[in-house]
Amino acid sequence: MCIKSKQDSGLIYCCNGTCLVAMCWIFRKKEFCWTTMPQEPKFLTKPILSLQTVTLDDIDSVRMGRQSKGLNKHTDRSVEERCFSIIFKGRKKTLDLMAVNVTEAKQWVNGLDKIISNMHNLSPQQNSEHWIFNCMRKADKNKDNKMNLKEVKHFLKQLNIEVADTYAAEIFKECDTSNSGTLEGSEIKLFYDMLTHREEIDVIYGNYAQTEGQMSTTDLLNFLLNEQREKASMEDAVKLIERYEVDGTAKQNKRMTKDGFLMYMHQEDGSILNPAHKPVYQDMHQPLNHYFISSSHNTYLMEDQLKGPSSTEAYIKALMKSCRCVELDCWDGANGEPVIYHGHTLTSKVLFRDVIKAIKEYAFKTSEYPVILSLENHCTIEQQKLMAHYLKSILGDALVTKPLGNTMPTHFPSPEELKGRFLVKGKQLNKLNAAVNNQSTVEEGSVSDEDEAAECKQNSTKKSTIKLAKELSDTVVYCKSVHFNGFEHSKESHAFYEMSSFKETKALNLAETSATAFIHHNMDKLSRIYPAGSRTDSSNYNPVPLWNVGCQIVALNFQTPHKEMHINQGRFLPNGFCGYILKPEFQRDMSSQFNPSTLLEGPWLNKKTFHVMVISAQQLPKLNKGKHDPIVDPLVKVEIYGVPADNASKETHYINNNGFNPMWNEKFTFDINVPELAMLRLLVEDHDAASANDFIGQYCLPLTSIQNGYRHVPLLTKRGAVICSAGLFVHLMLVDAK
């Protein structure tokens, strides 16, 4: 797809092959801002770029309608069906477009959706070939489909590998079989094969290919049993050959060639993540509080906590990442319309109504399990009533407004029972049994506002209260907000549906000093943790110590792509990426005396030894951040996060000037005490002797979801997107400790 700007008019034309769609844009402050198209094209501003190319790899999604802030501001409702937005990965600005008619808008959206879907379904091998082909295309400066020596050197730099001129000349000479001074056709294929040759795969394959230089089903089964430690049968070996072998004759003879073996290693069966853990595989019929729940803090914010923008887009991004608890800070707005923003700051405001509409549309696109709307309510009675109206009218029957069943519940319903439903967390005027028995007659009343005041950083020595409308109170069923006055007080005075929010510092202190009590508290009730007010830059705390004591709603700033969010993404990666992970049984059994710090004898102690061999990496991306030399010097860090005794980090040496196929072959050993709470994070960095290392890519997942043996590891960007061509190759073995 290309977007071309007509230099003498300021118009941008979007070409889809069969039609031209004229869009009128203003370029200001390095942003493209949409404006209505005049009847007659006219010059609007200084000429903009003569050619703008949008890489499809950079597109996150395409959305129909006036869903962006720009389209809402600059267009009329009458053109709703002609509008669409292209959402890019990372912090790139959204591209808002309007077609000349509804049919062409649908063609654009459907066409781009299909292309993006096809790209997402490419195999790792196809992604690798696609990436290398693009590098070749960029290196072919004169576009003659040939490569001279100078272009070969440029190509190698595109691949993120620095080689001596003499070595480049040697490769070139070996491949230039026609002695023409250029590589073309089969010579380029030979050059590609030499470049992508995997010595480590040769060694592994050679050790098991004992049947005329190929792997028979018996050879492959031996590999699966001895190296991969899988519970495999001869039937499984046959299925792998049928699935991955590329040579027809070999497949017919039930054999696997080296190419077929490489294909298998690059697919789901050869991945670090256990394929059985990729879909929803856990019991989803347990009470809601028996799960870790992917949760966001101040979800509306795109950047910092003081002056950044608030947007419905932030909710969409969080929900599409399977976040199942979003926060809405509600304040009185102009024209009687409640708004959401970070109170008493310069953050922008977004209408409560628009947020609920966005949540309704995107809540269940990635996960069908329930979404909790955590309300921080600072509104007057009248605007509270309007909030309740929007919740009920927009969310409809999906909003839970009364307990499931006809009797007073004694525990939470399960995620399975709440599929496709919304729960509101907030203040409530009455006990739940009053709602069950239809005894609630209070029209409005005052409730404690201590938690809301603390979270919006209001300092006051007086006890804070807020008037609460019955209409809004009635939307709260299973998540009634109450102030925490100690574990004993909660046990004696609070019902299962009454939950407290804890600032990170208080929660971490309780986790350290009263871990077992905190765990028991979370066996019966929900706990929500939120970042300290001092984190004005939207940084995050480490969620692991809070998961260790069974806290379910550990809310993080989703917009901040650092280590804490990588760990969060890894925690919720298995189980269908549905936003719910069943807690270990020792965090659900009331007889448990588990304490993550002391580790007394109990069922939680399952001592393991974790062997990690970092073998190699493939096609790491270049870092162009103004560096004199963008070719990387990669190293790999192997990190374990879990109970305090399990936390550890080790790293390889760095490889000079090779991001294409660096090889380490370094071994590490870790002692693991509580594998059910342990997380593995593999981090690839560019070594820098003068300053902090630069991030290249990472991957994180629970230790219980890894596959043993030789495994390929996909690498993700800081923001969690897959780096299509890049990966690590490792050997892992999690075994019982001796």
XYZ file of C-alpha atoms in Angstrom:
738
model
C 0.000 0.000 0.000
C 1.341 3.427 -0.818
C 0.003 6.812 0.134
C 1.135 9.535 -2.245
C 0.808 13.250 -1.674
C 0.210 15.559 -4.588
C 2.920 18.128 -4.052
C 1.160 21.118 -5.612
C -2.142 20.731 -3.791
C -1.513 19.241 -0.374
C -3.794 16.310 -1.268
C -2.993 12.719 -0.389
C -4.165 10.026 -2.798
C -4.610 6.475 -1.529
C -4.150 3.972 -4.360
C -5.747 0.542 -4.119
C -5.239 -0.516 -7.712
C -8.801 -0.005 -8.928
C -9.679 3.422 -7.637
C -8.166 6.646 -6.391
C -9.475 7.977 -3.120
C -8.569 11.604 -2.515
C -7.918 12.609 1.062
C -7.222 16.106 2.217
C -4.686 16.492 4.999
C -2.906 19.274 6.807
C 0.667 18.621 7.895
C 1.511 20.418 11.114
C 3.795 19.708 14.036
C 4.962 16.499 12.361
C 1.445 15.050 12.531
C -1.066 14.339 9.811
C -4.396 15.905 10.818
C -7.564 15.205 8.838
C -9.779 18.022 7.651
C -12.914 18.081 5.495
C -12.267 17.863 1.765
C -13.325 20.943 -0.231
C -15.497 20.576 -3.321
C -12.609 21.847 -5.459
C -9.083 20.774 -4.482
C -7.056 23.741 -3.397
C -3.665 24.415 -1.833
C -3.951 24.049 1.941
C -0.438 24.261 3.290
C 3.179 23.891 2.310
C 3.852 20.918 0.033
C 4.311 17.745 2.043
C 6.299 14.618 1.252
C 6.249 13.718 -2.431
C 5.920 10.034 -1.566
C 4.899 8.477 1.724
C 5.189 4.698 2.037
C 3.486 2.852 4.857
C 5.005 -0.526 5.724
C 2.337 -3.158 6.282
C 4.453 -4.664 9.066
C 3.891 -1.443 11.026
C 0.075 -1.672 10.891
C -1.589 -2.954 14.056
C -5.225 -2.855 12.909
C -7.765 -1.079 10.702
C -10.962 0.314 12.236
C -14.143 1.289 10.456
C -16.009 4.448 11.435
C -15.224 7.698 13.258
C -13.435 6.020 16.155
C -10.388 8.251 16.431
C -10.137 11.594 18.183
C -9.296 13.352 14.910
C -12.237 11.949 12.972
C -14.630 12.667 15.841
C -13.417 16.258 16.013
C -13.294 17.105 12.311
C -16.076 15.074 10.691
C -19.854 14.907 10.879
C -21.835 11.843 11.972
C -23.317 11.666 8.457
C -19.991 10.383 7.028
C -19.518 7.690 9.707
C -19.533 4.798 7.221
C -17.037 6.464 4.878
C -14.402 6.914 7.589
C -11.744 4.488 8.765
C -8.486 4.616 10.701
C -5.191 2.780 10.297
C -3.675 2.074 13.720
C 0.087 1.622 13.819
C 2.199 -0.324 16.289
C 4.079 1.565 18.990
C 3.762 5.321 19.272
C 3.221 6.109 15.593
C 0.273 8.432 14.971
C -3.031 6.999 13.757
C -3.783 7.604 10.068
C -7.409 8.756 9.644
C -8.975 8.426 6.208
C -12.311 9.064 4.486
C -13.303 7.383 1.240
C -15.508 8.980 -1.412
C -18.261 6.451 -0.692
C -19.208 3.611 1.671
C -18.352 0.845 -0.818
C -14.767 2.007 -1.259
C -14.330 2.422 2.517
C -15.367 -1.200 3.003
C -13.038 -2.319 0.193
C -10.127 -0.607 1.927
C -10.916 -1.989 5.362
C -11.698 -5.528 4.203
C -8.667 -5.603 1.889
C -6.234 -4.381 4.531
C -7.743 -6.726 7.160
C -7.206 -9.684 4.832
C -3.595 -8.704 4.043
C -2.774 -8.154 7.735
C -4.394 -11.475 8.668
C -2.364 -13.291 6.001
C 0.835 -11.651 7.267
C 0.073 -12.698 10.850
C -0.386 -16.284 9.646
C 3.020 -16.500 7.957
C 5.247 -19.201 9.412
C 8.556 -18.165 11.027
C 10.335 -19.613 7.976
C 8.197 -17.491 5.625
C 8.793 -14.407 7.781
C 12.523 -15.034 7.614
C 12.485 -15.392 3.839
C 10.284 -12.280 3.508
C 12.732 -10.277 5.637
C 15.802 -11.427 3.708
C 14.077 -10.719 0.396
C 13.304 -7.170 1.544
C 16.943 -6.677 2.506
C 18.017 -7.906 -0.933
C 15.562 -5.533 -2.600
C 16.946 -2.564 -0.620
C 20.526 -3.557 -1.481
C 19.765 -3.747 -5.206
C 20.312 -0.030 -5.754
C 19.880 0.020 -9.546
C 16.888 -2.394 -9.490
C 18.337 -4.723 -12.138
C 17.648 -7.904 -10.103
C 21.386 -8.513 -9.927
C 23.915 -7.931 -7.162
C 27.442 -6.689 -7.688
C 30.089 -6.869 -4.931
C 29.252 -3.396 -3.623
C 25.569 -4.325 -3.369
C 26.463 -7.589 -1.619
C 28.375 -5.622 1.033
C 25.385 -3.307 1.444
C 23.103 -6.340 1.688
C 25.211 -7.843 4.492
C 24.926 -4.571 6.443
C 21.155 -4.645 5.881
C 21.214 -8.099 7.487
C 22.922 -6.652 10.580
C 26.251 -8.381 10.029
C 29.674 -6.786 9.644
C 32.185 -8.809 7.644
C 35.659 -8.038 6.364
C 35.871 -6.941 2.736
C 38.032 -9.970 1.953
C 35.379 -12.362 3.365
C 32.598 -10.634 1.407
C 34.734 -10.933 -1.730
C 35.324 -14.652 -1.057
C 31.584 -15.358 -0.707
C 30.882 -13.331 -3.831
C 33.542 -15.147 -5.868
C 32.328 -18.576 -4.731
C 28.758 -17.798 -5.763
C 29.594 -16.007 -9.038
C 29.800 -19.255 -10.978
C 29.297 -17.438 -14.301
C 32.234 -15.085 -13.603
C 30.051 -12.195 -14.741
C 30.904 -9.878 -11.853
C 27.292 -10.004 -10.626
C 25.049 -12.519 -8.901
C 21.736 -13.372 -10.528
C 19.159 -16.164 -10.605
C 20.563 -19.448 -9.232
C 23.690 -17.635 -8.024
C 21.588 -15.483 -5.676
C 19.882 -18.693 -4.478
C 23.317 -20.222 -3.769
C 24.337 -17.053 -1.941
C 21.103 -17.200 0.119
C 21.685 -20.873 1.021
C 25.264 -20.174 2.158
C 24.112 -17.224 4.210
C 21.249 -19.029 5.977
C 23.182 -22.217 6.656
C 22.651 -23.265 10.307
C 25.692 -25.151 11.610
C 23.978 -25.964 14.914
C 21.030 -27.552 13.086
C 23.492 -29.637 11.026
C 25.024 -31.043 14.220
C 21.681 -31.889 15.866
C 20.230 -33.387 12.694
C 23.404 -35.346 11.992
C 23.304 -36.967 15.431
C 19.871 -38.485 14.765
C 19.696 -38.894 10.962
C 20.860 -42.506 10.998
C 18.938 -43.796 7.969
C 20.785 -43.115 4.720
C 21.501 -39.560 5.856
C 17.871 -38.867 6.716
C 15.639 -39.231 9.774
C 13.350 -42.248 9.732
C 10.293 -42.293 12.000
C 12.382 -44.260 14.502
C 15.195 -41.686 14.344
C 12.729 -38.829 14.822
C 11.044 -40.634 17.711
C 14.444 -41.085 19.392
C 15.024 -37.351 19.031
C 11.601 -36.514 20.522
C 12.106 -38.854 23.473
C 15.766 -38.227 24.267
C 16.283 -34.557 23.397
C 12.819 -32.996 23.547
C 11.706 -35.175 26.484
C 8.224 -35.437 25.000
C 5.758 -38.227 25.689
C 5.758 -39.138 22.006
C 4.803 -42.258 20.074
C 5.643 -43.586 16.610
C 2.310 -42.147 15.482
C 3.423 -38.676 16.635
C 6.650 -38.979 14.627
C 4.689 -39.939 11.506
C 2.368 -36.935 11.961
C 5.325 -34.543 12.240
C 6.800 -35.878 8.995
C 3.437 -35.531 7.255
C 3.050 -32.013 8.602
C 6.506 -30.548 7.997
C 8.455 -32.560 5.417
C 8.937 -30.517 2.223
C 10.342 -33.271 -0.008
C 7.596 -35.425 -1.540
C 9.704 -38.558 -1.915
C 11.000 -38.374 1.650
C 7.473 -37.871 2.962
C 6.270 -40.885 0.994
C 9.068 -42.952 2.543
C 8.170 -41.599 6.000
C 11.490 -39.806 6.342
C 12.456 -36.292 7.391
C 15.124 -34.356 5.506
C 17.188 -31.568 7.033
C 14.904 -28.983 5.403
C 11.872 -30.707 6.909
C 13.583 -30.847 10.292
C 14.361 -27.117 10.138
C 10.733 -26.455 9.201
C 9.572 -28.482 12.237
C 11.968 -26.640 14.544
C 10.581 -23.277 13.391
C 6.929 -24.189 13.931
C 4.697 -24.342 17.001
C 5.835 -27.903 17.774
C 9.423 -26.661 18.047
C 8.612 -23.480 19.967
C 9.503 -22.760 23.588
C 5.805 -22.342 24.482
C 4.041 -25.653 25.063
C 1.384 -25.859 22.295
C -1.008 -27.481 24.785
C -0.887 -24.251 26.835
C -1.599 -21.948 23.887
C -5.419 -22.332 23.896
C -7.547 -22.088 27.045
C -6.491 -25.229 28.901
C -7.138 -24.402 32.560
C -10.303 -25.035 34.574
C -12.386 -21.873 34.065
C -15.178 -22.955 36.439
C -13.479 -21.864 39.669
C -14.675 -18.734 41.560
C -13.431 -15.486 40.022
C -11.062 -14.731 42.922
C -9.117 -17.950 42.235
C -7.511 -16.354 39.158
C -4.830 -13.804 38.414
C -6.598 -11.161 36.300
C -4.779 -8.991 33.750
C -5.398 -5.447 34.976
C -4.680 -1.863 33.954
C -4.189 1.303 36.036
C -5.539 4.650 34.790
C -6.339 2.900 31.551
C -7.390 6.107 29.771
C -3.856 7.578 29.774
C -1.644 7.250 26.704
C 1.500 8.678 28.332
C 2.384 10.203 31.733
C 0.131 10.867 34.738
C 0.312 14.684 34.769
C -0.161 16.195 31.327
C -0.496 13.386 28.801
C -3.532 12.699 26.619
C -6.552 10.655 27.675
C -8.123 8.594 24.916
C -10.546 5.791 24.109
C -7.632 4.377 22.106
C -5.851 3.519 25.373
C -8.831 1.342 26.395
C -8.904 -0.347 22.987
C -5.178 -1.144 23.127
C -5.468 -2.570 26.666
C -8.527 -4.683 25.841
C -6.897 -6.016 22.671
C -4.010 -7.159 24.906
C -6.570 -9.172 26.927
C -6.680 -6.742 29.847
C -9.733 -7.803 31.881
C -9.901 -4.982 34.449
C -9.852 -1.370 33.241
C -10.025 1.792 35.322
C -12.343 4.771 34.792
C -11.645 7.947 36.818
C -14.953 9.799 36.552
C -15.452 13.540 37.091
C -18.130 16.129 36.359
C -17.768 17.442 32.809
C -19.146 20.342 30.807
C -22.757 20.324 29.523
C -23.744 17.817 32.194
C -21.619 15.054 30.582
C -19.316 13.038 32.886
C -15.702 12.826 31.732
C -12.714 10.598 32.436
C -9.286 12.023 33.211
C -6.651 12.080 35.958
C -8.213 14.536 38.400
C -6.344 17.676 39.480
C -3.817 17.288 36.628
C -3.372 18.657 33.109
C -4.235 15.372 31.399
C -6.871 15.769 28.692
C -10.468 14.620 29.138
C -12.522 12.034 27.302
C -16.301 11.571 27.543
C -17.473 8.726 29.802
C -20.054 7.828 27.154
C -17.399 7.423 24.431
C -15.261 5.226 26.699
C -18.175 2.890 27.461
C -18.941 2.633 23.729
C -15.323 1.722 22.964
C -15.243 -0.836 25.788
C -18.485 -2.381 24.552
C -17.088 -2.797 21.038
C -13.623 -4.143 21.910
C -14.038 -5.935 25.252
C -14.405 -9.439 23.851
C -12.481 -9.383 20.575
C -9.373 -11.018 22.106
C -10.938 -12.790 25.097
C -14.529 -13.798 25.817
C -14.044 -13.776 29.591
C -15.506 -11.053 31.857
C -14.289 -7.464 32.010
C -14.283 -5.537 35.302
C -14.912 -1.784 35.098
C -13.159 -0.241 38.086
C -14.944 3.075 38.746
C -13.225 5.858 40.652
C -16.236 8.122 41.139
C -15.912 11.857 41.851
C -19.139 12.983 40.169
C -22.200 14.769 41.502
C -25.489 12.873 41.845
C -26.896 14.073 38.510
C -23.874 13.016 36.505
C -23.708 9.718 38.411
C -27.251 9.012 37.225
C -26.128 9.700 33.673
C -23.167 7.344 34.156
C -25.570 4.613 35.293
C -27.780 5.323 32.278
C -24.853 4.948 29.865
C -23.656 1.749 31.544
C -27.096 0.159 31.245
C -28.122 1.493 27.832
C -24.793 0.880 26.064
C -23.735 -2.394 27.709
C -27.297 -3.734 27.862
C -27.795 -7.275 29.105
C -24.038 -7.831 29.164
C -23.880 -5.685 32.337
C -24.312 -7.739 35.513
C -26.884 -5.858 37.629
C -27.951 -8.683 39.940
C -26.389 -11.890 41.254
C -26.525 -14.945 39.013
C -29.239 -17.312 40.188
C -32.158 -16.642 42.497
C -30.537 -17.003 45.913
C -28.006 -15.032 47.904
C -24.562 -16.137 46.659
C -21.827 -17.231 49.050
C -18.934 -17.037 46.571
C -18.001 -15.519 43.227
C -19.289 -16.942 39.955
C -16.655 -18.356 37.605
C -15.125 -16.754 34.500
C -16.983 -19.395 32.492
C -20.333 -18.326 33.958
C -19.500 -14.680 33.292
C -18.404 -15.035 29.650
C -19.226 -11.902 27.681
C -20.333 -10.003 30.790
C -19.260 -6.766 32.475
C -18.831 -6.303 36.233
C -18.708 -2.857 37.821
C -16.352 -2.288 40.742
C -17.332 0.687 42.889
C -19.105 1.994 45.963
C -22.440 0.505 46.981
C -25.167 1.826 49.293
C -26.469 -1.537 50.496
C -25.413 -5.058 51.227
C -25.854 -7.523 48.377
C -28.663 -9.388 50.154
C -30.775 -6.206 50.021
C -30.526 -6.235 46.231
C -31.336 -9.960 46.110
C -34.440 -9.437 48.254
C -35.418 -6.163 46.499
C -35.167 -4.289 49.797
C -33.094 -1.343 48.486
C -35.235 1.769 48.854
C -32.568 4.419 49.456
C -32.479 6.910 46.548
C -29.036 8.269 47.434
C -26.636 8.316 50.363
C -23.137 9.116 51.541
C -20.327 6.587 51.405
C -16.653 6.711 52.324
C -14.417 8.247 49.675
C -11.123 7.396 51.407
C -9.866 5.001 48.733
C -10.744 7.298 45.815
C -9.186 10.292 47.605
C -5.998 8.307 48.243
C -5.763 7.093 44.668
C -6.257 10.533 43.120
C -3.602 11.863 45.543
C -5.830 14.148 47.598
C -4.212 14.736 50.971
C -6.659 15.345 53.773
C -6.742 14.652 57.473
C -10.554 14.569 57.428
C -12.497 11.458 56.560
C -13.733 11.925 53.016
C -17.279 11.057 51.897
C -19.158 11.260 48.625
C -22.870 11.215 47.835
C -23.784 8.154 45.821
C -26.774 7.802 43.490
C -28.827 4.638 43.879
C -28.801 4.129 40.086
C -25.011 3.923 40.033
C -24.866 1.903 43.252
C -27.189 -0.684 41.703
C -24.686 -1.428 38.926
C -22.268 -2.800 41.549
C -22.881 -6.454 42.403
C -19.788 -8.621 42.915
C -17.113 -5.929 43.345
C -18.122 -3.543 46.139
C -15.264 -1.212 47.129
C -14.537 -1.043 50.870
C -11.721 0.425 52.937
C -9.154 -2.027 54.294
C -8.710 -2.023 58.080
C -6.720 -5.211 58.547
C -7.058 -8.885 57.654
C -8.929 -9.836 60.817
C -11.396 -6.980 60.359
C -12.010 -8.018 56.751
C -12.512 -11.632 57.753
C -15.066 -10.725 60.435
C -16.830 -7.755 58.818
C -16.648 -8.051 55.035
C -18.547 -10.370 52.726
C -16.793 -12.164 49.852
C -17.893 -9.508 47.309
C -16.437 -6.607 49.337
C -12.956 -5.829 48.064
C -10.180 -3.367 48.855
C -7.608 -1.492 46.792
C -4.016 -1.199 48.022
C -1.327 1.247 47.006
C 1.773 -0.692 45.911
C 3.857 0.335 48.952
C 1.197 -0.843 51.411
C 0.601 -4.049 49.470
C 4.314 -4.868 49.233
C 4.709 -4.239 52.960
C 1.799 -6.590 53.745
C 3.240 -9.172 51.338
C 6.531 -9.066 53.211
C 5.240 -8.920 56.811
C 1.928 -10.844 56.611
C 2.260 -13.039 53.545
C 0.204 -16.016 54.752
C -2.603 -13.776 56.032
C -2.650 -11.915 52.711
C -2.831 -15.238 50.826
C -5.767 -16.390 52.971
C -7.490 -13.029 52.484
C -7.239 -13.539 48.711
C -8.682 -17.045 48.927
C -12.024 -15.488 49.869
C -11.913 -11.970 48.425
C -10.510 -9.934 45.565
C -7.602 -7.512 46.044
C -6.627 -4.730 43.679
C -3.137 -3.171 43.723
C -2.299 0.149 42.040
C 0.946 2.105 41.446
C 2.121 4.764 43.912
C 1.238 8.371 43.138
C 4.908 9.224 42.870
C 5.054 7.320 39.561
C 4.086 10.397 37.556
C 6.080 9.070 34.585
C 3.723 6.056 34.421
C 6.473 3.655 35.476
C 5.489 0.346 37.070
C 6.249 -1.746 40.135
C 7.224 -5.415 40.008
C 3.959 -7.439 39.983
C 5.589 -10.759 40.966
C 5.678 -10.274 44.788
C 1.943 -9.473 44.696
C 1.128 -12.539 42.608
C 3.199 -14.543 45.097
C 0.638 -13.696 47.810
C -2.347 -14.366 45.555
C -3.403 -10.799 44.660
C -5.641 -11.046 41.626
C -5.980 -7.508 40.211
C -2.397 -6.249 40.050
C -2.944 -3.094 37.984
C -0.111 -1.757 35.829
C 0.354 1.182 33.462
C -0.140 -0.654 30.171
C 1.240 2.261 28.158
C 4.750 1.860 29.617
C 6.700 -0.848 27.731
C 9.327 -1.879 30.251
C 10.312 -5.039 32.119
C 7.254 -5.076 34.397
C 4.861 -5.108 31.448
C 6.949 -7.801 29.736
C 6.521 -9.969 32.835
C 2.792 -9.195 32.895
C 2.446 -10.142 29.240
C 4.380 -13.353 29.916
C 2.204 -14.247 32.912
C -0.950 -14.075 30.783
C 0.562 -15.528 27.584
C -0.716 -19.111 28.159
C -4.331 -20.204 28.621
C -5.499 -18.684 25.375
C -4.121 -15.231 26.258
C -7.573 -14.785 27.805
C -6.547 -12.507 30.690
C -7.224 -15.112 33.403
C -4.676 -17.523 34.903
C -5.741 -20.040 37.556
C -3.722 -19.602 40.726
C -1.778 -22.626 42.089
C -3.784 -24.845 44.423
C -1.697 -23.820 47.447
C -2.999 -20.263 46.906
C -6.607 -21.519 46.847
C -6.668 -24.105 49.661
C -7.644 -22.592 53.045
C -5.460 -25.118 54.882
C -2.342 -23.874 53.085
C 0.393 -22.196 55.125
C 2.397 -21.099 52.114
C 4.763 -18.181 52.654
C 6.890 -17.177 49.642
C 9.703 -15.883 51.858
C 10.129 -18.720 54.362
C 9.274 -21.683 52.085
C 8.363 -24.152 54.821
C 7.750 -27.726 53.738
C 4.514 -28.114 51.808
C 3.012 -29.029 48.418
C 4.355 -25.775 46.953
C 7.944 -27.034 47.307
C 8.729 -28.891 44.102
C 12.471 -28.409 43.741
C 13.763 -28.422 40.194
C 17.016 -27.761 38.382
C 16.646 -25.642 35.273
C 19.361 -26.068 32.643
C 19.558 -23.402 29.939
C 21.894 -23.402 26.957
C 21.786 -20.242 24.849
C 22.924 -21.500 21.450
C 22.338 -18.820 18.818
C 20.144 -16.012 17.501
C 18.837 -15.289 14.026
C 18.212 -12.033 12.184
C 18.228 -9.581 15.067
C 17.044 -6.079 14.108
C 19.477 -3.215 13.668
C 19.391 -0.292 16.114
C 19.498 2.976 14.232
C 19.024 5.411 17.134
C 21.637 7.841 15.891
C 24.388 5.299 16.439
C 27.529 5.632 14.365
C 27.511 1.861 13.911
C 23.959 0.409 13.851
C 25.186 -3.214 13.686
C 24.679 -4.795 17.092
C 26.987 -6.583 19.541
C 24.354 -8.904 21.041
C 24.263 -10.659 24.393
C 21.485 -12.646 26.070
C 20.265 -12.338 29.657
C 18.412 -15.272 31.224
C 16.203 -14.055 34.091
C 14.040 -15.936 36.591
C 11.272 -14.159 38.546
C 9.318 -15.905 41.298
C 9.569 -16.378 45.053
C 12.629 -14.558 46.499
C 14.735 -17.737 46.633
C 14.186 -18.339 42.908
C 15.006 -14.848 41.594
C 18.195 -14.943 39.480
C 19.823 -13.480 36.394
C 22.744 -14.669 34.251
C 24.096 -13.495 30.910
C 26.225 -14.575 27.967
C 29.259 -12.772 26.618
C 28.609 -10.383 23.740
C 29.359 -11.090 20.074
C 31.043 -8.341 18.069
C 29.285 -6.961 14.992
C 26.889 -9.817 14.278
C 23.160 -9.512 14.637
C 22.418 -11.914 11.788
C 23.561 -15.271 13.178
C 25.496 -14.828 16.455
C 26.367 -18.033 18.298
C 27.124 -18.320 22.034
C 26.746 -21.981 23.116
C 26.752 -20.916 26.789
C 25.211 -23.025 29.563
C 23.531 -21.864 32.785
C 21.917 -23.647 35.721
C 19.181 -22.345 38.052
C 17.755 -23.831 41.251
C 13.947 -23.540 41.332
C 11.918 -24.075 44.526
C 8.377 -23.075 43.490
C 8.086 -23.627 39.716
C 4.347 -22.850 39.696
C 5.121 -19.187 40.454
C 8.350 -18.868 38.435
C 8.653 -16.819 35.237
C 11.402 -17.052 32.600
C 12.446 -13.930 30.684
C 14.976 -14.041 27.862
C 16.335 -10.586 27.063
C 18.574 -9.725 24.100
C 20.604 -6.516 24.374
C 23.185 -4.637 22.321
C 26.352 -4.374 24.413
C 27.616 -0.846 24.974
C 30.851 -0.319 26.891
C 30.264 3.409 27.432
C 26.592 3.429 28.507
C 23.643 1.191 29.314
C 22.990 -1.641 26.900
C 20.273 -1.084 24.299
C 17.176 -3.270 24.152
C 16.866 -5.560 21.118
C 14.100 -8.026 22.003
C 12.626 -10.172 24.775
C 10.326 -13.090 25.501
C 8.717 -14.054 28.797
C 6.528 -16.957 29.899
C 5.735 -19.074 32.977
C 8.300 -21.771 33.671
C 5.513 -24.368 33.759
C 4.625 -23.549 30.130
C 8.027 -24.182 28.544
C 8.905 -27.189 26.423
C 12.132 -29.046 27.167
C 14.759 -29.661 24.531
C 15.946 -27.675 21.514
C 13.526 -24.769 21.049
C 13.161 -21.637 19.001
C 12.149 -18.500 20.916
C 10.295 -15.675 19.155
C 11.422 -12.183 20.129
C 9.094 -9.316 20.965
C 9.558 -5.563 20.839
C 9.358 -3.409 23.965
C 5.638 -2.992 23.293
C 5.043 -6.708 22.913
C 4.782 -7.010 19.121
C 6.497 -9.954 17.421
C 9.752 -9.109 15.598
C 8.850 -11.160 12.534
C 12.294 -12.316 11.448
C 14.151 -12.535 14.767
C 14.531 -15.366 17.237
C 16.715 -17.246 19.698
C 17.678 -20.902 19.589
C 18.098 -22.538 22.987
C 18.219 -25.890 24.749
C 16.137 -26.110 27.946
C 15.779 -28.831 30.544
C 13.622 -28.532 33.687
C 14.244 -31.638 35.791
C 13.739 -32.785 39.361
C 16.537 -31.606 41.646
C 18.848 -34.346 42.892
